[in-house]
Short mmCIF file of C-alpha atoms in Angstrom, two decimals:
data_model
loop_
_atom_site.label_atom_id
_atom_site.label_comp_id
_atom_site.label_asym_id
_atom_site.label_seq_id
_atom_site.Cartn_x
_atom_site.Cartn_y
_atom_site.Cartn_z
CA UNK O 1 -1.25 34.59 -25.12
CA UNK O 2 0.12 31.06 -25.27
CA UNK O 3 3.14 30.00 -27.24
CA UNK O 4 2.66 28.78 -30.79
CA UNK O 5 3.35 25.16 -31.70
CA UNK O 6 6.49 26.23 -33.58
CA UNK O 7 7.79 28.17 -30.58
CA UNK O 8 7.11 25.22 -28.31
CA UNK O 9 8.97 22.95 -30.69
CA UNK O 10 12.06 25.13 -30.82
CA UNK O 11 12.02 25.50 -27.04
CA UNK O 12 11.91 21.69 -26.81
CA UNK O 13 14.67 21.48 -29.39
CA UNK O 14 16.83 23.90 -27.42
CA UNK O 15 16.17 21.92 -24.25
CA UNK O 16 17.01 18.74 -26.16
CA UNK O 17 20.31 20.19 -27.39
CA UNK O 18 21.16 21.43 -23.89
CA UNK O 19 20.30 18.00 -22.53
CA UNK O 20 22.45 16.43 -25.23
CA UNK O 21 25.41 18.63 -24.33
CA UNK O 22 24.96 17.84 -20.63
CA UNK O 23 24.79 14.14 -21.49
CA UNK O 24 28.01 14.44 -23.49
CA UNK O 25 29.75 16.11 -20.56
CA UNK O 26 28.50 13.36 -18.27
CA UNK O 27 29.60 10.79 -20.82
CA UNK O 28 33.10 12.26 -20.90
CA UNK O 29 33.29 11.97 -17.13
CA UNK O 30 32.09 8.38 -17.36
CA UNK O 31 34.66 7.65 -20.07
CA UNK O 32 37.46 8.89 -17.83
CA UNK O 33 36.04 6.77 -15.01
CA UNK O 34 35.80 3.77 -17.35
CA UNK O 35 39.42 4.14 -18.43
CA UNK O 36 40.46 4.32 -14.79
CA UNK O 37 38.31 1.30 -13.93
CA UNK O 38 39.76 -0.82 -16.75
CA UNK O 39 43.24 -0.02 -15.47
CA UNK O 40 42.34 -0.58 -11.82
CA UNK O 41 40.73 -3.93 -12.48
CA UNK O 42 44.15 -5.41 -13.37
CA UNK O 43 45.98 -4.23 -10.26
CA UNK O 44 45.98 -5.25 -6.60
CA UNK O 45 44.64 -2.59 -4.28
CA UNK O 46 45.00 -2.76 -0.52
CA UNK O 47 42.02 -1.72 1.56
CA UNK O 48 39.46 -2.98 4.04
CA UNK O 49 36.62 -0.78 2.81
CA UNK O 50 37.12 -0.55 -0.97
CA UNK O 51 33.95 -1.27 -3.00
CA UNK O 52 33.80 -4.62 -4.76
CA UNK O 53 33.12 -5.02 -8.45
CA UNK O 54 30.23 -7.10 -9.77
CA UNK O 55 31.54 -9.48 -12.43
CA UNK O 56 29.40 -10.65 -15.34
CA UNK O 57 30.80 -12.97 -17.99
CA UNK O 58 34.54 -13.60 -18.29
CA UNK O 59 37.12 -11.05 -17.12
CA UNK O 60 40.66 -10.92 -15.75
CA UNK O 61 40.72 -9.13 -12.39
CA UNK O 62 43.21 -8.15 -9.70
CA UNK O 63 41.09 -7.71 -6.59
CA UNK O 64 41.76 -5.99 -3.28
CA UNK O 65 44.09 -7.26 -0.55
CA UNK O 66 41.92 -7.14 2.55
CA UNK O 67 44.36 -9.00 4.82
CA UNK O 68 48.14 -9.43 4.81
CA UNK O 69 50.49 -10.95 7.38
CA UNK O 70 53.92 -12.57 7.51
CA UNK O 71 54.53 -15.69 9.59
CA UNK O 72 56.51 -18.88 9.62
CA UNK O 73 53.44 -20.71 8.30
CA UNK O 74 52.44 -21.93 11.78
CA UNK O 75 51.31 -18.73 13.48
CA UNK O 76 54.73 -17.43 14.61
CA UNK O 77 55.22 -13.87 13.40
CA UNK O 78 58.88 -13.92 14.53
CA UNK O 79 59.71 -16.06 11.54
CA UNK O 80 58.67 -14.55 8.23
CA UNK O 81 59.00 -17.31 5.67
CA UNK O 82 55.34 -17.07 4.62
CA UNK O 83 53.51 -14.12 3.16
CA UNK O 84 49.78 -14.59 3.80
CA UNK O 85 47.13 -12.59 2.02
CA UNK O 86 43.42 -12.58 1.28
CA UNK O 87 42.37 -11.02 -2.04
CA UNK O 88 38.70 -10.13 -2.34
CA UNK O 89 37.71 -10.28 -6.00
CA UNK O 90 34.04 -9.51 -6.52
CA UNK O 91 30.48 -10.06 -5.38
CA UNK O 92 29.63 -13.78 -5.34
CA UNK O 93 28.53 -16.38 -6.13
CA UNK O 94 30.58 -16.62 -9.32
CA UNK O 95 30.94 -19.55 -11.69
CA UNK O 96 34.62 -20.55 -11.67
CA UNK O 97 38.27 -19.50 -11.84
CA UNK O 98 40.12 -20.34 -15.05
CA UNK O 99 43.64 -18.99 -14.60
CA UNK O 100 45.98 -17.18 -12.21
CA UNK O 101 48.76 -14.79 -13.18
CA UNK O 102 51.75 -13.40 -11.30
CA UNK O 103 52.36 -10.17 -13.18
CA UNK O 104 51.79 -11.47 -16.74
CA UNK O 105 53.10 -14.98 -16.08
CA UNK O 106 50.56 -17.80 -15.94
CA UNK O 107 51.11 -19.74 -12.69
CA UNK O 108 47.94 -21.84 -12.84
CA UNK O 109 45.54 -22.67 -15.68
CA UNK O 110 42.59 -25.00 -15.39
CA UNK O 111 42.33 -25.73 -19.11
CA UNK O 112 45.81 -25.57 -20.63
CA UNK O 113 48.30 -26.40 -17.85
CA UNK O 114 46.43 -29.29 -16.20
CA UNK O 115 45.60 -27.13 -13.22
CA UNK O 116 43.35 -28.83 -10.69
CA UNK O 117 40.49 -27.38 -8.66
CA UNK O 118 39.62 -29.61 -5.71
CA UNK O 119 36.74 -28.97 -3.31
CA UNK O 120 37.88 -28.42 0.28
CA UNK O 121 36.07 -28.72 3.61
CA UNK O 122 35.57 -24.95 3.93
CA UNK O 123 33.18 -24.56 1.03
CA UNK O 124 35.91 -23.50 -1.38
CA UNK O 125 38.43 -25.07 -3.74
CA UNK O 126 42.15 -25.73 -3.55
CA UNK O 127 44.21 -24.92 -6.63
CA UNK O 128 46.80 -27.52 -7.60
CA UNK O 129 49.44 -28.21 -10.27
CA UNK O 130 50.95 -24.74 -10.38
CA UNK O 131 53.44 -23.96 -13.16
CA UNK O 132 56.31 -21.53 -13.78
CA UNK O 133 59.24 -20.76 -11.49
CA UNK O 134 56.79 -19.66 -8.78
CA UNK O 135 55.04 -23.05 -8.56
CA UNK O 136 56.83 -24.47 -5.48
CA UNK O 137 56.10 -21.33 -3.45
CA UNK O 138 52.28 -21.14 -3.77
CA UNK O 139 49.43 -22.43 -1.62
CA UNK O 140 46.04 -21.10 -2.73
CA UNK O 141 42.38 -21.67 -1.93
CA UNK O 142 39.55 -20.05 -3.87
CA UNK O 143 36.04 -19.29 -2.63
CA UNK O 144 33.23 -18.53 -5.10
CA UNK O 145 31.20 -16.44 -2.65
CA UNK O 146 28.50 -18.84 -1.61
CA UNK O 147 26.25 -17.81 1.25
CA UNK O 148 25.76 -20.52 3.85
CA UNK O 149 28.27 -23.08 2.57
CA UNK O 150 31.38 -20.88 2.83
CA UNK O 151 33.29 -21.16 6.14
CA UNK O 152 36.70 -19.95 7.32
CA UNK O 153 39.84 -20.93 5.36
CA UNK O 154 41.67 -23.43 7.56
CA UNK O 155 45.03 -23.19 5.75
CA UNK O 156 45.13 -19.46 6.41
CA UNK O 157 44.06 -19.93 10.03
CA UNK O 158 46.86 -22.41 10.69
CA UNK O 159 49.38 -20.12 9.02
CA UNK O 160 48.55 -16.89 10.88
CA UNK O 161 47.01 -17.88 14.24
CA UNK O 162 49.50 -18.55 17.09
CA UNK O 163 48.88 -22.09 18.36
CA UNK O 164 45.78 -22.17 16.19
CA UNK O 165 43.98 -20.03 18.79
CA UNK O 166 41.82 -18.15 16.28
CA UNK O 167 43.03 -14.77 17.48
CA UNK O 168 44.08 -13.34 14.09
CA UNK O 169 41.88 -14.99 11.47
CA UNK O 170 38.79 -16.13 13.37
CA UNK O 171 35.99 -18.55 12.56
CA UNK O 172 33.84 -15.52 11.80
CA UNK O 173 36.06 -14.58 8.85
CA UNK O 174 33.96 -16.44 6.30
CA UNK O 175 33.51 -13.63 3.73
CA UNK O 176 30.18 -15.08 2.69
CA UNK O 177 28.82 -13.57 -0.50
CA UNK O 178 32.32 -12.52 -1.58
CA UNK O 179 34.52 -14.38 -4.03
CA UNK O 180 38.07 -14.37 -2.69
CA UNK O 181 41.45 -16.09 -2.69
CA UNK O 182 43.45 -17.09 0.40
CA UNK O 183 47.09 -17.26 -0.71
CA UNK O 184 50.35 -18.19 1.03
CA UNK O 185 53.66 -17.44 -0.69
CA UNK O 186 56.96 -18.94 0.44
CA UNK O 187 59.77 -16.39 0.72
CA UNK O 188 62.24 -16.81 -2.14
CA UNK O 189 64.57 -13.95 -3.00
CA UNK O 190 65.62 -15.46 -6.30
CA UNK O 191 62.09 -15.99 -7.60
CA UNK O 192 60.44 -12.83 -6.28
CA UNK O 193 63.47 -10.52 -6.32
CA UNK O 194 62.18 -8.77 -3.23
CA UNK O 195 58.92 -7.70 -4.86
CA UNK O 196 55.34 -8.88 -4.40
CA UNK O 197 53.88 -9.80 -7.79
CA UNK O 198 50.59 -8.39 -9.03
CA UNK O 199 48.20 -11.31 -8.68
CA UNK O 200 45.34 -11.46 -11.18
CA UNK O 201 42.79 -14.13 -11.98
CA UNK O 202 40.70 -14.98 -15.02
CA UNK O 203 37.20 -15.53 -13.68
CA UNK O 204 33.86 -16.58 -15.09
CA UNK O 205 31.07 -14.39 -13.91
CA UNK O 206 28.34 -14.29 -11.36
CA UNK O 207 25.62 -16.91 -11.19
CA UNK O 208 22.42 -14.99 -11.91
CA UNK O 209 18.80 -15.77 -12.64
CA UNK O 210 17.91 -16.82 -16.18
CA UNK O 211 14.91 -14.59 -16.94
CA UNK O 212 13.63 -17.01 -19.59
CA UNK O 213 12.85 -19.53 -16.81
CA UNK O 214 10.90 -17.12 -14.60
CA UNK O 215 7.17 -16.71 -14.07
CA UNK O 216 5.59 -13.74 -12.34
CA UNK O 217 5.09 -14.67 -8.70
CA UNK O 218 8.15 -16.92 -8.40
CA UNK O 219 9.93 -16.77 -5.06
CA UNK O 220 13.30 -18.03 -3.88
CA UNK O 221 11.66 -21.28 -2.80
CA UNK O 222 10.68 -22.01 -6.39
CA UNK O 223 14.23 -21.75 -7.70
CA UNK O 224 16.45 -24.69 -8.66
CA UNK O 225 19.89 -24.81 -10.28
CA UNK O 226 18.16 -24.80 -13.69
CA UNK O 227 16.91 -21.25 -13.05
CA UNK O 228 20.45 -19.84 -12.86
CA UNK O 229 23.03 -19.07 -15.49
CA UNK O 230 26.71 -18.18 -15.26
CA UNK O 231 29.96 -18.31 -17.17
CA UNK O 232 31.14 -16.24 -20.11
CA UNK O 233 29.04 -14.25 -22.60
CA UNK O 234 26.12 -13.46 -20.32
CA UNK O 235 22.95 -12.04 -21.84
CA UNK O 236 22.22 -8.35 -21.12
CA UNK O 237 18.62 -9.17 -20.12
CA UNK O 238 19.81 -11.54 -17.37
CA UNK O 239 22.48 -9.06 -16.27
CA UNK O 240 20.09 -6.10 -16.10
CA UNK O 241 17.51 -8.10 -14.15
CA UNK O 242 20.16 -9.24 -11.67
CA UNK O 243 21.33 -5.66 -11.14
CA UNK O 244 17.81 -4.28 -10.73
CA UNK O 245 16.73 -6.87 -8.15
CA UNK O 246 19.88 -6.92 -6.03
CA UNK O 247 19.38 -5.38 -2.60
CA UNK O 248 23.16 -5.34 -2.03
CA UNK O 249 24.55 -3.46 -5.03
CA UNK O 250 21.51 -2.75 -7.24
CA UNK O 251 18.04 -1.22 -7.13
CA UNK O 252 16.31 -3.81 -4.92
CA UNK O 253 13.27 -4.22 -7.19
CA UNK O 254 10.88 -7.18 -7.08
CA UNK O 255 11.05 -7.18 -3.29
CA UNK O 256 8.02 -7.45 -1.00
CA UNK O 257 7.52 -5.51 2.23
CA UNK O 258 9.81 -7.94 4.05
CA UNK O 259 12.58 -7.64 1.49
CA UNK O 260 11.92 -11.06 -0.03
CA UNK O 261 12.30 -11.52 -3.77
CA UNK O 262 9.07 -12.03 -5.73
CA UNK O 263 9.39 -12.08 -9.53
CA UNK O 264 7.31 -9.50 -11.35
CA UNK O 265 6.38 -7.16 -8.51
CA UNK O 266 8.10 -4.16 -10.12
CA UNK O 267 9.55 -5.65 -13.30
CA UNK O 268 7.69 -6.75 -16.43
CA UNK O 269 9.13 -10.27 -16.73
CA UNK O 270 7.70 -10.85 -20.22
CA UNK O 271 9.51 -7.78 -21.59
CA UNK O 272 12.83 -9.05 -20.20
CA UNK O 273 12.20 -12.46 -21.73
CA UNK O 274 11.54 -10.89 -25.13
CA UNK O 275 14.59 -8.65 -24.74
CA UNK O 276 16.72 -11.74 -24.09
CA UNK O 277 15.49 -13.28 -27.35
CA UNK O 278 16.21 -10.03 -29.18
CA UNK O 279 19.73 -9.88 -27.71
CA UNK O 280 20.45 -13.36 -29.03
CA UNK O 281 19.12 -12.46 -32.49
CA UNK O 282 20.99 -9.14 -32.85
CA UNK O 283 24.02 -8.62 -35.09
CA UNK O 284 22.87 -11.27 -37.55
CA UNK O 285 22.67 -13.91 -34.84
CA UNK O 286 26.02 -13.09 -33.21
CA UNK O 287 24.08 -11.46 -30.41
CA UNK O 288 24.94 -9.04 -27.64
CA UNK O 289 27.19 -10.49 -24.96
CA UNK O 290 28.42 -9.08 -21.67
CA UNK O 291 31.88 -9.82 -20.31
CA UNK O 292 33.01 -7.25 -17.79
CA UNK O 293 32.24 -5.55 -14.53
CA UNK O 294 30.20 -2.88 -12.81
CA UNK O 295 31.61 -0.52 -10.21
CA UNK O 296 29.33 -0.67 -7.19
CA UNK O 297 30.36 2.79 -6.03
CA UNK O 298 28.87 4.37 -9.16
CA UNK O 299 25.32 5.67 -9.29
CA UNK O 300 22.55 3.29 -10.26
CA UNK O 301 21.72 5.39 -13.33
CA UNK O 302 25.28 5.14 -14.62
CA UNK O 303 25.53 1.38 -14.13
CA UNK O 304 22.19 0.78 -15.84
CA UNK O 305 23.52 2.91 -18.70
CA UNK O 306 26.64 0.71 -18.89
CA UNK O 307 24.42 -2.33 -19.39
CA UNK O 308 22.10 -0.65 -21.90
CA UNK O 309 24.95 0.53 -24.11
CA UNK O 310 26.07 -3.07 -24.67
CA UNK O 311 22.81 -3.95 -26.40
CA UNK O 312 21.00 -0.84 -27.69
CA UNK O 313 18.57 -1.25 -24.82
CA UNK O 314 15.85 0.99 -23.38
CA UNK O 315 14.27 0.98 -19.93
CA UNK O 316 10.64 2.12 -19.81
CA UNK O 317 8.28 2.58 -16.88
CA UNK O 318 4.85 1.45 -18.00
CA UNK O 319 1.78 0.85 -15.83
CA UNK O 320 3.86 0.74 -12.67
CA UNK O 321 6.48 -1.72 -13.91
CA UNK O 322 9.88 -1.48 -15.57
CA UNK O 323 10.06 -2.79 -19.12
CA UNK O 324 13.21 -3.65 -21.07
CA UNK O 325 13.28 -3.23 -24.84
CA UNK O 326 15.99 -3.67 -27.45
CA UNK O 327 16.26 -1.33 -30.43
CA UNK O 328 16.37 -3.63 -33.43
CA UNK O 329 15.70 -4.14 -37.12
CA UNK O 330 12.21 -4.34 -38.61
CA UNK O 331 10.42 -2.78 -35.67
CA UNK O 332 8.20 -1.02 -38.22
CA UNK O 333 6.72 -4.32 -39.39
CA UNK O 334 3.17 -4.79 -38.21
CA UNK O 335 2.74 -1.45 -36.45
CA UNK O 336 -0.97 -0.77 -35.85
CA UNK O 337 -2.90 1.75 -37.92
CA UNK O 338 -3.12 3.91 -34.78
CA UNK O 339 0.67 4.41 -35.08
CA UNK O 340 0.37 5.78 -38.65
CA UNK O 341 -0.14 9.54 -38.78
CA UNK O 342 -1.36 11.40 -41.85
CA UNK O 343 -2.57 14.92 -42.66
CA UNK O 344 -5.92 13.80 -41.27
CA UNK O 345 -4.53 12.86 -37.84
CA UNK O 346 -1.87 15.55 -37.47
CA UNK O 347 -3.19 18.69 -35.81
CA UNK O 348 -1.60 21.88 -37.10
CA UNK O 349 1.90 22.07 -38.49
CA UNK O 350 4.81 19.68 -38.12
CA UNK O 351 8.22 20.91 -37.04
CA UNK O 352 11.21 19.19 -38.61
CA UNK O 353 14.79 19.73 -37.45
CA UNK O 354 17.72 18.66 -39.64
CA UNK O 355 20.71 16.84 -38.13
CA UNK O 356 22.98 19.23 -36.25
CA UNK O 357 26.70 19.27 -37.02
CA UNK O 358 27.34 19.06 -33.28
CA UNK O 359 25.77 15.60 -33.33
CA UNK O 360 27.08 14.37 -36.68
CA UNK O 361 30.02 11.97 -36.67
CA UNK O 362 32.36 10.53 -39.26
CA UNK O 363 34.70 8.69 -36.91
CA UNK O 364 34.42 6.75 -33.67
CA UNK O 365 36.90 4.98 -31.40
CA UNK O 366 35.94 2.16 -29.08
CA UNK O 367 38.15 1.28 -26.08
CA UNK O 368 37.79 -2.06 -24.34
CA UNK O 369 39.63 -4.84 -22.49
CA UNK O 370 40.87 -7.26 -25.15
CA UNK O 371 41.33 -10.94 -24.21
CA UNK O 372 43.92 -11.19 -27.00
CA UNK O 373 46.13 -8.72 -25.12
CA UNK O 374 45.62 -10.35 -21.70
CA UNK O 375 42.66 -8.05 -21.04
CA UNK O 376 44.69 -4.87 -21.34
CA UNK O 377 43.24 -1.80 -23.06
CA UNK O 378 42.80 -2.00 -26.81
CA UNK O 379 41.12 0.24 -29.38
CA UNK O 380 39.04 -0.30 -32.49
CA UNK O 381 38.32 2.57 -34.89
CA UNK O 382 35.55 3.15 -37.41
CA UNK O 383 36.30 5.89 -39.90
CA UNK O 384 34.31 6.94 -42.98
CA UNK O 385 36.53 9.03 -45.31
CA UNK O 386 33.62 9.87 -47.62
CA UNK O 387 31.76 11.55 -44.80
CA UNK O 388 34.89 13.40 -43.72
CA UNK O 389 35.04 14.88 -47.22
CA UNK O 390 31.33 15.68 -47.02
CA UNK O 391 32.06 17.49 -43.75
CA UNK O 392 34.66 19.71 -45.48
CA UNK O 393 37.56 17.75 -44.06
CA UNK O 394 36.46 18.18 -40.43
CA UNK O 395 36.99 15.09 -38.29
CA UNK O 396 33.82 14.74 -36.26
CA UNK O 397 34.61 12.00 -33.80
CA UNK O 398 33.56 10.44 -30.56
CA UNK O 399 35.15 7.97 -28.17
CA UNK O 400 33.21 5.20 -26.48
CA UNK O 401 34.61 3.34 -23.47
CA UNK O 402 33.29 -0.12 -22.65
CA UNK O 403 33.85 -1.93 -19.36
CA UNK O 404 31.35 -4.69 -20.11
CA UNK O 405 32.39 -5.79 -23.60
CA UNK O 406 35.57 -7.66 -24.51
CA UNK O 407 34.55 -8.65 -28.06
CA UNK O 408 36.25 -6.43 -30.63
CA UNK O 409 33.64 -7.19 -33.31
CA UNK O 410 30.79 -6.21 -30.99
CA UNK O 411 32.51 -2.94 -30.12
CA UNK O 412 33.08 -2.20 -33.81
CA UNK O 413 29.43 -2.90 -34.63
CA UNK O 414 28.23 -0.55 -31.88
CA UNK O 415 30.49 2.38 -32.77
CA UNK O 416 29.73 1.93 -36.49
CA UNK O 417 26.03 2.15 -35.70
CA UNK O 418 26.61 5.27 -33.60
CA UNK O 419 28.28 7.01 -36.54
CA UNK O 420 25.74 5.83 -39.12
CA UNK O 421 22.71 6.94 -37.10
CA UNK O 422 24.25 10.35 -36.41
CA UNK O 423 24.33 11.19 -40.11
CA UNK O 424 20.60 11.61 -40.62
CA UNK O 425 18.91 11.65 -37.23
CA UNK O 426 16.13 14.15 -37.85
CA UNK O 427 13.89 15.41 -35.06
CA UNK O 428 10.16 15.71 -35.70
CA UNK O 429 7.46 17.29 -33.56
CA UNK O 430 3.71 17.38 -34.11
CA UNK O 431 0.40 17.31 -32.27
CA UNK O 432 -1.98 14.35 -32.50
CA UNK O 433 -5.39 13.46 -31.04
CA UNK O 434 -5.64 12.02 -27.53
CA UNK O 435 -5.73 8.49 -28.98
CA UNK O 436 -1.95 8.81 -29.40
CA UNK O 437 -1.68 8.22 -25.65
CA UNK O 438 -1.79 4.53 -26.52
CA UNK O 439 1.80 4.99 -27.69
CA UNK O 440 4.81 4.54 -25.44
CA UNK O 441 8.23 6.13 -25.56
CA UNK O 442 10.38 3.94 -27.78
CA UNK O 443 7.52 2.90 -30.07
CA UNK O 444 7.90 3.12 -33.84
CA UNK O 445 5.41 5.25 -35.77
CA UNK O 446 5.00 6.15 -39.42
CA UNK O 447 4.30 9.66 -40.67
CA UNK O 448 2.74 10.09 -44.13
CA UNK O 449 2.76 13.60 -45.53
CA UNK O 450 2.75 14.45 -49.27
CA UNK O 451 4.49 17.81 -48.79
CA UNK O 452 7.57 15.96 -47.50
CA UNK O 453 7.27 13.08 -49.94
CA UNK O 454 6.54 10.63 -47.16
CA UNK O 455 4.03 7.91 -47.88
CA UNK O 456 3.25 4.76 -49.83
CA UNK O 457 2.20 6.27 -53.14
CA UNK O 458 4.43 6.10 -56.24
CA UNK O 459 7.39 8.45 -55.82
CA UNK O 460 6.97 8.64 -52.04
CA UNK O 461 9.19 7.14 -49.34
CA UNK O 462 7.93 5.49 -46.19
CA UNK O 463 9.27 7.40 -43.21
CA UNK O 464 9.41 5.84 -39.75
CA UNK O 465 10.21 7.46 -36.40
CA UNK O 466 10.97 6.40 -32.86
CA UNK O 467 8.89 8.18 -30.20
CA UNK O 468 11.05 9.99 -27.67
CA UNK O 469 8.49 11.98 -25.72
CA UNK O 470 4.70 12.19 -25.33
CA UNK O 471 3.04 15.17 -23.62
CA UNK O 472 -0.67 15.49 -22.88
CA UNK O 473 -1.77 19.10 -23.42
CA UNK O 474 -4.48 21.12 -21.71
CA UNK O 475 -6.82 20.70 -24.69
CA UNK O 476 -6.55 16.89 -24.50
CA UNK O 477 -4.22 16.50 -27.47
CA UNK O 478 -0.82 14.83 -27.45
CA UNK O 479 2.45 16.45 -28.45
CA UNK O 480 4.81 13.89 -29.96
CA UNK O 481 8.58 14.34 -30.24
CA UNK O 482 10.40 11.66 -32.23
CA UNK O 483 13.60 10.91 -34.09
CA UNK O 484 14.40 9.07 -37.31
CA UNK O 485 14.15 5.29 -37.27
CA UNK O 486 16.02 3.45 -40.04
CA UNK O 487 15.78 -0.32 -39.78
CA UNK O 488 18.85 -0.75 -41.98
CA UNK O 489 21.04 0.99 -39.40
CA UNK O 490 19.93 -1.13 -36.46
CA UNK O 491 21.92 -4.17 -35.35
#
């Protein structure tokens, strides 16, 4: 004898709760990793095989020392008046460098200290007009990570190669595709007090494709500068597309059999274009912005999740292509009649689960890198005392860690929404005719049922739901699992 619909529902509910608990455990691990990453991004590591970050938007970073040597500045290692180092920052090509810090002291600033950035013959830029006590001791060239145009740093070669013979830093050391700094520091015991400063830079993020300019079938040969975007406050739709198509640090989608990029092979371009519009419109027009970094050593699933959590996004796989959708207000407007279910189109009983206390929240803390504190860790807290009283004084809280958001207001909006949605997120399950297969996960449906007071008649309340799962049964019906959708609680 088969299981009843009610039994199936509670099995699904138990699986859902188990999945939720597993997700929370995974989230806790990710939070610890995020806290570590935010700390590590502001230090100098030393390694020749450490993974590079991918920078989107504006962020202060420390980078990894991939080469160090002491010379007299002309290749003689017997005299050690120069400390030479190469600091690899992130995957290139990035937009620009805005400032350089020694520890927390600004030594160069493009906008506020008249710092200059002059193109050099190696495909990079020479920083000029340094400030602070360190100024006379610094020679620095920056490379954005261009492929093709970026050659070896000649200043570094002359400083470390005996008789300029290319034996230490060769012509092959171009670091193409990597944004890096070649720095020489003059020995000065009074200024440096025998210690190497932590060198950090304020950078504007990676140049990536602007999805709003793309057409399915575009190839690299179709692209011009107008098809790329960079700088601060990058749109999550552009960022996600860049990550999904990268064959270096991402998924490698939209690639033909020869590995060449072709827009729209695996990705629904139109859905990304609409998602970009929705990201701009969110939060009353303030929008969702990304300023931060991804850790390339993390799993693809985790990094995609980092992007999605900045914008209430969903990734769907529909008809062989990946679609990107943003959860937003007023999604219930204009839903087709096929997405409205009544007693006439619901087969058997419905199963309704009330919000579980394990998922209810009355407080949330968001942790992020704050530009106002020189990109050090900061926290913002949302707390609802009325709900704490309603929960018999129990503090039901969560902590969200963000490595891709530096805007305090955006963090506050996201954690506030998390708490608000948790208060009345019901779970509903029912069986519908096979025509419900036209639905997709993430779609909004309406359920009208007089026994629950849901409907459009006087005294009834319209009740909308977001589809979470669709299952085709052996008898050609569709089991639908969904959760509460409240337009007022979306951003």
